Coordinates of C-alpha atoms in Angstrom, one line a residue:
Chain A
M883 CA 12.6 154.9 -74.3
D884 CA 10.3 156.6 -76.7
L885 CA 7.5 154.2 -76.0
E886 CA 8.0 154.8 -72.3
L887 CA 7.3 158.5 -72.8
F888 CA 3.8 157.4 -73.8
S889 CA 3.2 155.3 -70.8
R890 CA 4.5 158.1 -68.5
A891 CA 2.2 160.5 -70.2
T892 CA -0.9 158.3 -69.8
E893 CA 0.0 157.7 -66.1
N894 CA 0.0 161.4 -65.6
L895 CA -3.3 161.8 -67.3
K896 CA -4.9 159.0 -65.3
R897 CA -4.0 160.8 -62.1
Q898 CA -6.0 163.8 -63.2
K899 CA -9.0 162.0 -64.7
F900 CA -11.6 164.7 -64.3
R901 CA -9.4 167.5 -65.5
S902 CA -8.2 165.4 -68.4
L903 CA -11.8 164.7 -69.4
L904 CA -12.6 168.4 -69.4
T905 CA -9.6 169.1 -71.5
L906 CA -10.5 166.3 -73.9
L907 CA -14.0 167.7 -74.4
G908 CA -12.8 170.5 -76.7
I909 CA -10.9 168.1 -79.0
I910 CA -13.7 165.5 -78.8
I911 CA -16.3 168.1 -80.0
G912 CA -13.9 169.5 -82.6
I913 CA -12.8 166.2 -84.2
G914 CA -16.3 164.7 -83.7
S915 CA -18.0 167.5 -85.7
V916 CA -15.3 167.5 -88.4
V917 CA -15.5 163.7 -88.8
A918 CA -19.3 163.8 -88.9
L919 CA -19.3 166.5 -91.5
I920 CA -16.7 164.9 -93.7
S921 CA -18.4 161.5 -93.5
I922 CA -21.8 163.0 -94.4
G923 CA -20.3 165.1 -97.1
D924 CA -18.5 162.2 -98.7
G925 CA -21.8 160.2 -98.4
F926 CA -23.6 162.9 -100.4
N927 CA -20.7 162.9 -103.0
K928 CA -21.0 159.1 -103.3
S929 CA -24.7 159.2 -103.9
V930 CA -24.4 162.0 -106.5
E931 CA -21.7 160.0 -108.2
K932 CA -23.8 156.9 -108.2
E933 CA -26.7 158.8 -109.6
F934 CA -24.6 160.0 -112.5
E935 CA -23.2 156.6 -113.1
K936 CA -26.7 155.3 -113.7
M937 CA -27.4 158.2 -116.1
G938 CA -24.3 157.4 -118.1
S939 CA -21.7 159.9 -119.2
N940 CA -23.0 159.9 -122.8
T941 CA -26.2 161.7 -121.8
L942 CA -26.9 165.3 -122.8
I943 CA -29.6 167.4 -121.4
I944 CA -31.0 170.3 -123.3
L945 CA -32.9 173.0 -121.3
P946 CA -34.7 176.1 -122.5
G947 CA -33.1 179.5 -121.7
S948 CA -29.5 180.6 -121.9
S949 CA -29.6 181.3 -118.2
F950 CA -31.7 180.3 -115.2
M951 CA -33.8 183.5 -115.4
S952 CA -34.5 183.5 -119.1
S953 CA -35.7 179.8 -119.0
V954 CA -39.1 181.2 -117.9
F955 CA -39.6 182.8 -121.3
A956 CA -37.5 180.8 -123.7
K957 CA -39.1 177.6 -125.1
L958 CA -37.8 174.5 -126.7
E959 CA -39.8 173.1 -129.7
K960 CA -41.1 169.6 -130.3
K961 CA -39.4 169.7 -133.6
D962 CA -36.1 170.2 -131.8
V963 CA -36.2 166.5 -130.8
D964 CA -36.2 165.5 -134.4
R965 CA -33.5 168.0 -135.2
I966 CA -31.3 166.6 -132.5
E967 CA -32.0 163.0 -133.5
A968 CA -30.9 163.8 -137.0
I969 CA -27.5 165.0 -135.8
K970 CA -24.5 162.8 -136.4
G971 CA -23.4 161.0 -133.3
V972 CA -26.8 161.1 -131.6
E973 CA -28.3 157.7 -130.9
S974 CA -31.7 159.0 -129.8
A975 CA -33.5 161.9 -128.1
T976 CA -36.7 162.3 -126.2
P977 CA -38.6 165.2 -124.7
L978 CA -40.1 165.6 -121.3
F979 CA -43.2 167.8 -120.7
L980 CA -44.5 169.1 -117.4
A981 CA -48.0 170.2 -116.4
S982 CA -49.8 170.8 -113.2
Q983 CA -53.4 169.8 -113.1
T984 CA -56.1 169.0 -110.6
V985 CA -56.5 165.3 -110.3
G986 CA -59.2 163.4 -108.5
F987 CA -59.0 160.0 -106.8
K988 CA -62.1 158.6 -105.1
E989 CA -63.7 161.5 -103.3
E990 CA -60.5 163.7 -103.2
K991 CA -59.3 166.3 -105.6
K992 CA -55.7 167.6 -105.5
S993 CA -53.3 169.5 -107.7
A994 CA -50.8 167.1 -109.1
L995 CA -47.7 167.2 -111.3
L996 CA -47.9 165.4 -114.6
V997 CA -44.9 164.4 -116.6
G998 CA -45.6 163.9 -120.2
I999 CA -43.3 161.5 -122.1
D1000 CA -43.0 160.2 -125.6
T1001 CA -44.2 156.6 -125.1
K1002 CA -42.2 155.4 -128.1
K1003 CA -39.0 156.5 -126.5
Q1004 CA -39.3 155.4 -122.9
D1005 CA -36.5 152.9 -123.3
L1006 CA -34.2 155.9 -123.4
L1007 CA -35.6 157.3 -120.2
E1008 CA -35.1 153.9 -118.6
D1009 CA -31.6 153.8 -120.0
I1010 CA -30.5 157.0 -118.4
G1011 CA -32.0 156.0 -115.1
L1012 CA -34.9 158.4 -115.0
L1013 CA -37.6 155.9 -115.0
S1014 CA -37.8 152.4 -113.7
I1015 CA -40.9 150.3 -113.0
G1016 CA -41.5 148.9 -109.6
E1017 CA -44.9 147.3 -110.0
G1018 CA -47.1 146.7 -113.0
R1019 CA -45.8 147.4 -116.5
N1020 CA -44.3 150.3 -118.4
L1021 CA -46.3 152.4 -120.9
T1022 CA -46.3 151.3 -124.5
S1023 CA -46.8 153.4 -127.6
S1024 CA -50.5 152.3 -127.8
D1025 CA -51.2 153.5 -124.3
S1026 CA -53.1 156.8 -124.1
F1027 CA -55.3 156.8 -121.0
S1028 CA -53.0 154.4 -119.1
V1029 CA -50.5 156.1 -116.7
L1030 CA -47.7 155.4 -114.4
I1031 CA -47.5 156.9 -111.0
G1032 CA -44.5 157.5 -108.7
K1033 CA -44.1 155.4 -105.6
R1034 CA -44.3 158.4 -103.3
F1035 CA -47.4 159.7 -105.3
S1036 CA -49.1 156.4 -104.8
E1037 CA -48.5 156.4 -101.1
E1038 CA -48.7 160.0 -100.0
K1039 CA -50.8 162.0 -102.4
F1040 CA -54.2 161.0 -101.4
D1041 CA -55.7 159.7 -98.1
S1042 CA -55.8 156.1 -99.3
E1043 CA -53.0 154.5 -101.2
I1044 CA -53.4 154.2 -105.0
E1045 CA -53.1 150.7 -106.3
L1046 CA -52.6 149.2 -109.7
K1047 CA -55.6 149.3 -112.0
Q1048 CA -57.3 152.0 -110.0
K1049 CA -58.5 155.1 -111.8
L1050 CA -57.7 158.8 -111.4
V1051 CA -59.8 161.5 -112.9
L1052 CA -58.3 164.3 -114.9
D1053 CA -60.6 166.9 -116.5
G1054 CA -63.4 164.4 -116.8
S1055 CA -61.2 161.7 -118.3
Y1056 CA -60.3 158.5 -116.5
L1057 CA -56.6 157.5 -116.2
R1058 CA -55.9 153.9 -115.4
V1059 CA -52.8 153.2 -113.3
V1060 CA -50.9 150.4 -115.0
G1061 CA -47.5 150.8 -113.3
I1062 CA -45.9 152.3 -110.2
T1063 CA -42.3 153.5 -110.6
K1064 CA -39.6 152.4 -108.2
S1065 CA -38.9 154.7 -105.4
A1066 CA -36.2 156.9 -106.7
G1067 CA -35.7 159.3 -103.8
Q1068 CA -32.9 161.0 -105.6
S1069 CA -32.2 164.1 -107.5
F1070 CA -33.2 163.1 -111.0
G1071 CA -35.8 160.4 -110.6
A1072 CA -37.4 162.5 -107.9
A1073 CA -39.6 164.3 -110.3
F1074 CA -41.2 161.0 -111.3
D1075 CA -41.5 159.9 -107.8
S1076 CA -44.3 162.2 -106.8
A1077 CA -45.8 162.7 -110.3
I1078 CA -48.1 161.0 -112.8
V1079 CA -46.3 159.8 -115.9
I1080 CA -48.5 160.1 -119.0
N1081 CA -48.3 160.0 -122.8
Y1082 CA -47.8 163.7 -123.6
K1083 CA -50.3 163.5 -126.5
T1084 CA -53.0 162.4 -124.1
L1085 CA -52.0 165.3 -121.8
E1086 CA -52.3 167.7 -124.7
E1087 CA -55.7 166.2 -125.7
I1088 CA -57.1 166.5 -122.2
T1089 CA -55.8 169.9 -121.3
G1090 CA -56.3 171.2 -124.8
E1091 CA -53.0 173.0 -124.6
E1092 CA -50.0 172.8 -126.9
L1093 CA -47.1 171.8 -124.7
T1094 CA -43.4 172.6 -125.2
P1095 CA -40.6 170.4 -123.9
F1096 CA -39.3 171.2 -120.5
R1097 CA -36.2 169.1 -121.1
I1098 CA -34.9 167.1 -124.0
F1099 CA -32.7 164.2 -123.2
A1100 CA -30.2 162.9 -125.8
K1101 CA -27.8 160.1 -125.8
A1102 CA -24.6 160.1 -127.8
V1103 CA -23.5 157.0 -129.6
N1104 CA -20.0 157.3 -128.3
K1105 CA -18.9 158.4 -124.9
K1106 CA -15.8 160.0 -126.2
E1107 CA -17.7 162.1 -128.7
V1108 CA -20.0 163.8 -126.1
S1109 CA -18.4 167.2 -126.3
E1110 CA -18.4 167.2 -130.2
V1111 CA -22.0 166.1 -130.2
K1112 CA -22.8 168.9 -127.8
E1113 CA -21.3 171.4 -130.2
R1114 CA -23.2 170.0 -133.2
I1115 CA -26.5 170.2 -131.3
K1116 CA -25.7 173.7 -130.3
K1117 CA -25.0 174.8 -133.8
E1118 CA -28.1 173.1 -135.2
L1119 CA -30.5 174.5 -132.6
K1120 CA -29.0 177.9 -132.9
K1121 CA -29.6 177.9 -136.6
A1122 CA -33.2 176.7 -136.1
H1123 CA -34.1 179.1 -133.3
G1124 CA -32.1 182.0 -134.7
K1125 CA -30.5 182.6 -131.3
E1126 CA -29.0 180.7 -128.5
D1127 CA -32.0 180.5 -126.1
F1128 CA -31.1 177.1 -124.7
Q1129 CA -28.5 175.4 -122.7
I1130 CA -26.8 172.0 -123.2
M1131 CA -25.4 170.2 -120.3
T1132 CA -23.6 166.9 -120.2
A1133 CA -24.0 164.5 -117.3
S1134 CA -20.4 165.0 -116.3
Q1135 CA -20.7 168.7 -116.4
I1136 CA -23.7 168.6 -114.0
Q1137 CA -21.9 166.1 -111.9
E1138 CA -18.9 168.4 -111.6
S1139 CA -20.9 171.4 -110.7
A1140 CA -23.0 169.4 -108.2
L1141 CA -19.9 168.0 -106.6
S1142 CA -18.1 171.4 -106.5
I1143 CA -21.1 173.0 -104.7
L1144 CA -21.2 170.1 -102.3
G1145 CA -17.5 170.4 -101.7
L1146 CA -17.8 174.1 -101.1
I1147 CA -20.6 173.6 -98.5
Q1148 CA -18.6 170.9 -96.9
M1149 CA -15.5 173.0 -96.7
V1150 CA -17.3 175.9 -95.0
L1151 CA -18.9 173.6 -92.5
V1152 CA -15.6 171.8 -91.7
F1153 CA -13.9 175.2 -91.3
I1154 CA -16.5 176.2 -88.8
A1155 CA -16.1 172.9 -87.0
G1156 CA -12.4 173.5 -87.1
I1157 CA -12.8 176.5 -84.9
S1158 CA -13.8 174.2 -82.0
L1159 CA -10.5 172.4 -82.6
V1160 CA -8.6 175.7 -81.9
V1161 CA -10.6 176.1 -78.7
G1162 CA -9.8 172.5 -77.8
G1163 CA -6.1 173.3 -78.4
I1164 CA -6.2 176.2 -76.1
G1165 CA -7.8 174.0 -73.5
I1166 CA -4.9 171.6 -73.8
M1167 CA -2.4 174.5 -73.5
N1168 CA -4.1 175.7 -70.3
T1169 CA -4.1 172.2 -68.8
M1170 CA -0.5 171.7 -69.6
L1171 CA 0.5 175.1 -68.2
M1172 CA -1.1 174.1 -65.0
A1173 CA 0.6 170.7 -65.0
V1174 CA 4.0 172.3 -65.5
M1175 CA 3.4 174.6 -62.6
E1176 CA 2.2 171.8 -60.4
R1177 CA 5.1 169.7 -61.2
T1178 CA 7.8 172.3 -60.9
R1179 CA 9.5 170.5 -58.1
E1180 CA 9.3 167.2 -59.9
I1181 CA 10.9 168.8 -63.0
G1182 CA 13.7 170.1 -60.7
I1183 CA 14.3 166.6 -59.3
M1184 CA 14.3 165.1 -62.7
K1185 CA 16.8 167.6 -63.9
A1186 CA 19.0 167.1 -60.9
V1187 CA 19.2 163.4 -61.4
G1188 CA 20.1 163.8 -65.1
A1189 CA 17.1 164.6 -67.2
T1190 CA 18.1 166.8 -70.1
N1191 CA 16.0 169.7 -71.3
T1192 CA 15.2 167.5 -74.4
I1193 CA 13.8 164.8 -72.2
I1194 CA 11.6 167.2 -70.2
L1195 CA 10.4 168.8 -73.4
S1196 CA 9.5 165.5 -75.0
L1197 CA 7.8 164.3 -71.8
F1198 CA 5.4 167.2 -71.7
L1199 CA 5.0 167.3 -75.5
V1200 CA 4.0 163.6 -75.6
E1201 CA 1.7 164.1 -72.7
S1202 CA -0.2 166.9 -74.5
G1203 CA 0.0 164.9 -77.7
V1204 CA -1.6 161.9 -76.0
I1205 CA -4.4 164.2 -74.7
G1206 CA -5.0 165.2 -78.3
L1207 CA -4.8 161.6 -79.5
I1208 CA -7.3 160.2 -76.9
G1209 CA -9.6 163.2 -77.6
G1210 CA -9.3 162.5 -81.4
F1211 CA -10.1 158.9 -81.0
I1212 CA -13.2 159.5 -78.9
G1213 CA -14.2 162.3 -81.2
Y1214 CA -13.8 160.1 -84.3
V1215 CA -16.0 157.4 -82.8
I1216 CA -18.7 159.9 -81.8
G1217 CA -18.5 161.8 -85.1
F1218 CA -18.7 158.7 -87.2
S1219 CA -21.6 157.4 -85.2
I1220 CA -23.4 160.7 -85.8
A1221 CA -22.7 160.3 -89.5
L1222 CA -24.1 156.7 -89.4
I1223 CA -27.2 157.8 -87.6
G1224 CA -27.6 160.7 -90.0
G1225 CA -27.3 158.3 -92.9
M1226 CA -30.0 156.1 -91.5
I1227 CA -32.3 159.0 -90.9
A1228 CA -31.7 160.3 -94.4
S1229 CA -32.4 156.9 -95.9
S1230 CA -35.6 156.5 -94.0
S1231 CA -36.8 159.8 -95.5
G1232 CA -35.8 158.8 -99.0
I1233 CA -32.5 160.5 -99.4
N1234 CA -29.8 158.2 -100.4
L1235 CA -26.7 158.8 -98.1
I1236 CA -23.9 156.3 -98.2
I1237 CA -21.8 156.5 -95.0
E1238 CA -18.7 154.4 -95.4
F1239 CA -15.8 153.7 -93.1
N1240 CA -12.8 155.6 -94.5
P1241 CA -9.5 154.5 -92.9
L1242 CA -7.8 157.6 -94.2
L1243 CA -10.2 159.8 -92.2
L1244 CA -9.6 157.7 -89.0
F1245 CA -5.8 158.0 -89.2
G1246 CA -6.0 161.5 -90.5
S1247 CA -8.1 162.7 -87.6
L1248 CA -5.9 160.8 -85.1
A1249 CA -2.7 162.3 -86.5
F1250 CA -4.3 165.7 -86.6
A1251 CA -5.5 165.5 -83.0
F1252 CA -2.1 164.3 -81.9
L1253 CA -0.5 167.2 -83.7
I1254 CA -2.9 169.8 -82.2
G1255 CA -2.1 168.4 -78.8
M1256 CA 1.7 168.7 -79.5
I1257 CA 1.4 172.2 -80.9
S1258 CA -0.7 173.3 -77.9
G1259 CA 1.7 171.7 -75.5
F1260 CA 4.7 173.3 -77.0
I1261 CA 4.8 176.5 -75.0
P1262 CA 4.2 174.8 -71.6
A1263 CA 6.7 172.0 -72.4
R1264 CA 9.3 174.5 -73.4
R1265 CA 8.7 176.5 -70.3
A1266 CA 9.2 173.2 -68.3
S1267 CA 12.4 172.3 -70.2
L1268 CA 14.0 175.7 -69.6
M1269 CA 13.4 175.7 -65.8
E1270 CA 16.5 176.2 -63.7
P1271 CA 17.0 173.0 -61.8
V1272 CA 18.0 174.8 -58.6
E1273 CA 15.0 177.1 -58.6
A1274 CA 12.6 174.3 -59.4
L1275 CA 14.1 172.1 -56.7
R1276 CA 13.9 174.7 -53.9
E1277 CA 10.3 175.5 -54.9
E1278 CA 7.9 174.5 -52.1
Chain B
M100 CA 47.8 161.9 -54.2
S101 CA 44.6 161.0 -55.8
E102 CA 43.3 163.0 -58.8
I103 CA 41.1 166.0 -58.5
I104 CA 37.5 165.3 -59.5
I105 CA 35.9 168.7 -58.9
D106 CA 38.0 171.8 -59.3
A107 CA 36.5 175.2 -58.7
K108 CA 38.5 178.3 -59.5
N109 CA 37.5 181.9 -58.3
I110 CA 33.8 181.2 -58.2
V111 CA 31.6 184.3 -57.8
K112 CA 27.9 183.9 -57.7
T113 CA 25.9 187.2 -57.6
Y114 CA 22.2 187.5 -57.0
V115 CA 20.6 190.7 -58.1
M116 CA 17.7 191.7 -55.9
G117 CA 16.2 194.8 -57.2
E118 CA 18.8 197.5 -56.7
T119 CA 21.1 195.5 -54.5
K120 CA 23.6 193.0 -55.5
L121 CA 24.3 190.1 -53.2
N122 CA 27.5 188.0 -53.6
A123 CA 26.4 184.6 -52.3
L124 CA 29.9 183.3 -53.3
D125 CA 32.8 185.7 -53.4
D126 CA 35.9 184.4 -55.1
V127 CA 35.8 180.8 -53.8
S128 CA 38.3 178.3 -55.0
F129 CA 38.0 174.7 -54.0
E130 CA 39.4 171.3 -55.0
L131 CA 37.7 168.0 -54.3
K132 CA 39.8 164.9 -54.7
K133 CA 38.6 161.5 -55.7
Q134 CA 37.4 159.4 -52.7
E135 CA 37.5 162.4 -50.4
F136 CA 34.8 163.1 -47.8
V137 CA 34.4 166.8 -47.4
A138 CA 31.9 168.7 -45.4
I139 CA 30.9 172.3 -46.0
M140 CA 29.9 174.2 -42.8
G141 CA 28.7 177.7 -42.1
P142 CA 25.9 179.7 -40.6
S143 CA 22.8 180.1 -42.7
G144 CA 23.2 182.7 -45.4
S145 CA 26.9 181.9 -45.6
G146 CA 26.5 180.5 -49.2
K147 CA 27.1 176.8 -48.4
T148 CA 24.1 175.6 -50.4
T149 CA 25.0 177.9 -53.3
L150 CA 28.5 176.5 -53.3
L151 CA 27.1 172.9 -53.3
D152 CA 24.8 173.8 -56.2
V153 CA 27.7 175.3 -58.2
L154 CA 30.1 172.4 -57.4
S155 CA 27.4 169.8 -58.4
V156 CA 26.7 171.8 -61.7
L157 CA 23.1 172.4 -60.7
L158 CA 23.9 176.1 -61.0
R159 CA 26.3 178.1 -63.2
P160 CA 28.5 180.6 -61.4
T161 CA 28.4 184.3 -62.4
S162 CA 32.2 184.1 -62.9
G163 CA 34.9 181.6 -62.4
E164 CA 35.2 178.1 -63.7
V165 CA 34.3 174.7 -62.5
F166 CA 36.1 171.7 -63.9
I167 CA 34.5 168.3 -63.6
N168 CA 37.1 165.6 -64.3
K169 CA 39.2 168.4 -65.8
K170 CA 36.5 169.5 -68.2
P171 CA 35.3 173.1 -67.9
I172 CA 31.5 173.4 -67.5
S173 CA 31.2 176.9 -69.0
K174 CA 31.8 175.3 -72.4
M175 CA 28.9 172.8 -71.9
N176 CA 25.2 173.4 -72.7
D177 CA 22.4 172.6 -70.3
N178 CA 21.9 169.1 -71.8
E179 CA 25.5 168.2 -71.4
L180 CA 25.4 169.4 -67.8
A181 CA 22.4 167.3 -67.2
L182 CA 24.2 164.2 -68.6
I183 CA 27.2 164.9 -66.3
R184 CA 25.0 165.2 -63.3
G185 CA 23.1 162.0 -64.3
R186 CA 26.3 160.0 -64.7
T187 CA 28.8 161.3 -62.1
I188 CA 26.8 162.9 -59.3
G189 CA 24.2 161.4 -57.0
F190 CA 22.1 163.9 -55.0
V191 CA 20.7 163.5 -51.4
F192 CA 18.6 166.4 -50.2
Q193 CA 17.4 167.6 -46.8
T194 CA 13.8 167.4 -48.0
F195 CA 14.4 164.1 -49.8
N196 CA 13.0 165.3 -53.0
L197 CA 11.3 162.1 -53.9
I198 CA 8.4 162.0 -56.4
N199 CA 5.5 161.1 -54.2
R200 CA 3.3 159.5 -56.8
L201 CA 6.0 157.0 -57.7
T202 CA 6.9 154.0 -55.6
A203 CA 10.3 153.7 -53.9
K204 CA 11.5 151.5 -56.7
E205 CA 10.2 153.8 -59.4
N206 CA 12.0 156.7 -57.8
V207 CA 15.3 154.8 -57.9
M208 CA 14.7 153.7 -61.5
M209 CA 14.2 157.2 -62.7
P210 CA 17.9 158.4 -63.1
L211 CA 18.6 155.1 -64.9
W212 CA 15.8 155.9 -67.4
F213 CA 17.5 159.2 -68.2
Q214 CA 20.6 157.2 -69.0
G215 CA 18.7 155.1 -71.5
I216 CA 19.1 151.9 -69.6
P217 CA 16.4 149.3 -70.5
K218 CA 13.5 148.7 -68.2
N219 CA 14.3 145.2 -67.0
K220 CA 17.9 146.2 -66.2
R221 CA 16.6 149.3 -64.3
E222 CA 14.3 147.1 -62.2
K223 CA 17.1 144.7 -61.3
I224 CA 19.6 147.5 -60.3
S225 CA 16.9 149.3 -58.3
E226 CA 15.9 146.2 -56.4
E227 CA 19.5 145.4 -55.6
I228 CA 20.3 148.9 -54.3
L229 CA 17.1 149.1 -52.3
T230 CA 18.0 145.8 -50.7
D231 CA 21.4 147.1 -49.9
V232 CA 20.0 150.1 -48.0
G233 CA 17.7 147.9 -46.1
L234 CA 14.4 148.6 -47.9
A235 CA 13.8 145.2 -49.5
D236 CA 10.3 145.1 -48.1
R237 CA 9.4 148.7 -48.9
M238 CA 10.1 148.8 -52.6
H239 CA 6.5 149.2 -53.7
H240 CA 5.6 151.7 -51.1
R241 CA 5.2 155.3 -52.0
P242 CA 7.3 158.0 -50.1
T243 CA 4.2 159.1 -48.2
E244 CA 4.0 155.6 -46.7
L245 CA 7.5 155.7 -45.4
S246 CA 9.2 157.2 -42.4
G247 CA 11.7 160.1 -42.8
G248 CA 14.7 157.8 -42.4
Q249 CA 13.3 155.4 -44.9
R250 CA 12.6 158.2 -47.4
Q251 CA 16.2 159.3 -47.1
R252 CA 17.4 155.8 -47.7
V253 CA 15.3 155.8 -50.9
A254 CA 16.9 159.0 -51.9
I255 CA 20.4 157.5 -51.2
A256 CA 19.4 154.5 -53.3
R257 CA 18.4 156.8 -56.1
A258 CA 21.7 158.7 -55.8
L259 CA 23.5 155.4 -56.1
A260 CA 21.5 154.0 -59.0
V261 CA 23.7 155.2 -61.8
N262 CA 26.8 154.3 -59.7
P263 CA 28.2 157.8 -59.6
D264 CA 31.7 158.8 -58.4
I265 CA 30.4 161.6 -56.3
I266 CA 27.6 161.8 -53.7
V267 CA 26.4 165.3 -53.0
A268 CA 24.4 165.6 -49.8
D269 CA 22.6 168.8 -48.7
E270 CA 21.8 168.6 -45.0
P271 CA 21.0 164.9 -45.3
T272 CA 20.0 164.6 -41.6
G273 CA 18.3 168.0 -41.4
N274 CA 14.8 166.6 -41.4
L275 CA 15.4 163.5 -39.4
D276 CA 15.2 162.5 -35.7
S277 CA 18.6 161.7 -34.1
V278 CA 18.2 157.9 -34.4
S279 CA 17.4 158.0 -38.2
G280 CA 20.0 160.7 -38.6
K281 CA 22.7 158.5 -37.1
Q282 CA 21.7 155.6 -39.4
I283 CA 21.8 157.8 -42.5
M284 CA 25.3 159.0 -41.5
E285 CA 26.4 155.4 -41.0
L286 CA 25.1 154.6 -44.5
I287 CA 27.0 157.6 -45.9
N288 CA 30.2 156.6 -44.1
E289 CA 29.8 153.2 -45.6
L290 CA 29.5 154.6 -49.1
H291 CA 32.7 156.4 -48.5
D292 CA 34.7 153.7 -46.7
K293 CA 33.5 150.6 -48.4
K294 CA 32.4 151.8 -51.9
G295 CA 35.0 154.4 -52.3
K296 CA 32.6 157.2 -53.2
T297 CA 33.6 160.8 -53.1
I298 CA 31.3 162.6 -50.6
L299 CA 30.5 166.3 -50.6
M300 CA 28.1 167.3 -47.8
V301 CA 26.6 170.5 -46.5
T302 CA 25.7 170.7 -42.8
H303 CA 25.5 173.2 -40.1
E304 CA 26.0 170.6 -37.3
R305 CA 29.5 170.1 -36.1
E306 CA 28.7 166.6 -35.0
I307 CA 27.6 165.6 -38.6
A308 CA 30.6 167.4 -40.1
D309 CA 32.9 165.4 -37.9
H310 CA 32.2 162.3 -40.1
A311 CA 34.2 164.0 -42.9
E312 CA 37.9 164.1 -43.5
R313 CA 38.0 167.8 -44.3
I314 CA 35.7 170.6 -43.3
I315 CA 35.4 173.8 -45.3
H316 CA 34.1 176.7 -43.2
L317 CA 32.2 179.3 -45.1
K318 CA 31.2 182.8 -44.0
D319 CA 29.7 185.5 -46.1
G320 CA 30.5 183.7 -49.3
K321 CA 34.1 183.2 -48.5
I322 CA 36.1 180.2 -47.3
I323 CA 37.4 181.2 -43.9
H324 CA 39.0 178.0 -42.8
N325 CA 40.0 174.7 -44.4
E326 CA 40.2 172.1 -41.6
T327 CA 41.6 168.7 -42.1
L328 CA 40.5 166.0 -39.7
K329 CA 43.0 163.2 -39.0
K330 CA 40.8 160.4 -37.8
K331 CA 40.2 158.6 -41.1
K332 CA 42.3 157.3 -43.9
I333 CA 41.1 155.6 -47.1
T334 CA 42.7 152.2 -47.5
E335 CA 43.6 151.0 -51.0
K336 CA 41.5 147.9 -50.4
S337 CA 38.3 149.9 -49.9
V338 CA 38.3 151.0 -53.5
K339 CA 35.7 148.9 -55.2

């Protein structure tokens, strides 16, 4: 008999196609936007996780400044790299330098970002997923005026695409492109993607400036020891600098904070989208109140021929639940499609967004939509069930 | 003497309309025996429909008690009353009260659904009864596609679906032409004579009331006359 309640409910809905569609709209929009937001949010989470997986959980990052503001004034020293490498439990460490310079290519001159690396240590950069070669070769310790360029840099920086073996001009010196990095398109490799990667000593030579590390990357020997290694580095650097004017982050720490920020944004958006669900629920309630009024005589007849209040209640409850369910299903399909399209657009513009089918989200949104329908239908259904059979019957 | 199936004692039904109180039923007592055919007559406003509603447990009285098969209804909740109606009483109304969006067969199947009878069995019973009332070729028509007489036959078929002991008819011929009215009364007589159903009928036409064995005359909410007609007797054989 329970299954028949469903078929009765769908029959009733079919009779009122246009009104049912209007009623569904609220739930469709609500569930659709929630599904789209959750799918896209999960997609971002997955790409962040993937990024950190590449980096490895035994990576430590040392930044200047104890807070974001003071990082402008505080500086790391080149010697810090040697100090860190000497610490027990550290496998290796390497600095990263940043400089902005005017670079010429053919007839053009443009301001470009230069990333200085220690060419003896680039295996570490590759290891933690910061640098990977797409075309050509990597730099070696003997390279000084040979450089790598980012994929995006090669394609977009200048009017014509920069190819391997072509030359860039920096402060009168020629830099030969020996390799192009793989398109990273993600948070960490992104710096390399639109920059020139150069031996930091050459950079210092050309610019005539003493550079200080903008980041130092270190790798712990043992994953389990990361937090102990972090403490040792902290102690050592504090001793050398005389104060704590730096910050040490572990990959998992950054991952956590990135994920929690993403989660918060997602929650706020889903909450806003959820408001449309409330509106959708009110729409269902309105439709069901009208249905109860229209079917007053029918309710009287059913009660006269033996329908209990419970049957009338469940009849209307299931009907409103089915409105929710249908709306939820259509909403899910639309919402997931939007997420898929969003993922494609993001990928084509270089952001890695992994949209995956999540059965839990499907069943969750269906169940939730059904529930919203039932809750919204409760007051009308109760009103129907409590009708006096005689009054309902004699109603014309 | 056959047993009493509906026993109403000192029924009062009061409607409050603003400041004034109206006693639609004023201390009415009434017994309906099994397999009896009773008509309730009276001018409009005499309370006959209210009495029918109370006796068929569609309506609770303001005071007094109604016993259905010796069970007092004041102790039952609405769901229990619905189940009693569904099982023991079949309704036939003046305005037919069919559900217009359902076919004749679906209308007849409905009370069986409330009794939890499986679909295939419901279909079989409905088809049989509709054939019995002469609507074998109208089963899949909707009420709006049927004549008044045919609609009332569907209503009678629906009343019979759960095989109730009592058929309650409220002006069953009130909306019909004389020919269809006559046919419907023949059908009701047949239910009483051949199937042994207890019939309780409200009418304001003497001619229709004459089909009954007993006529209750109602005026201003009171029984003013209990008239027994001699023409019919139930034979033991007629009991199904």
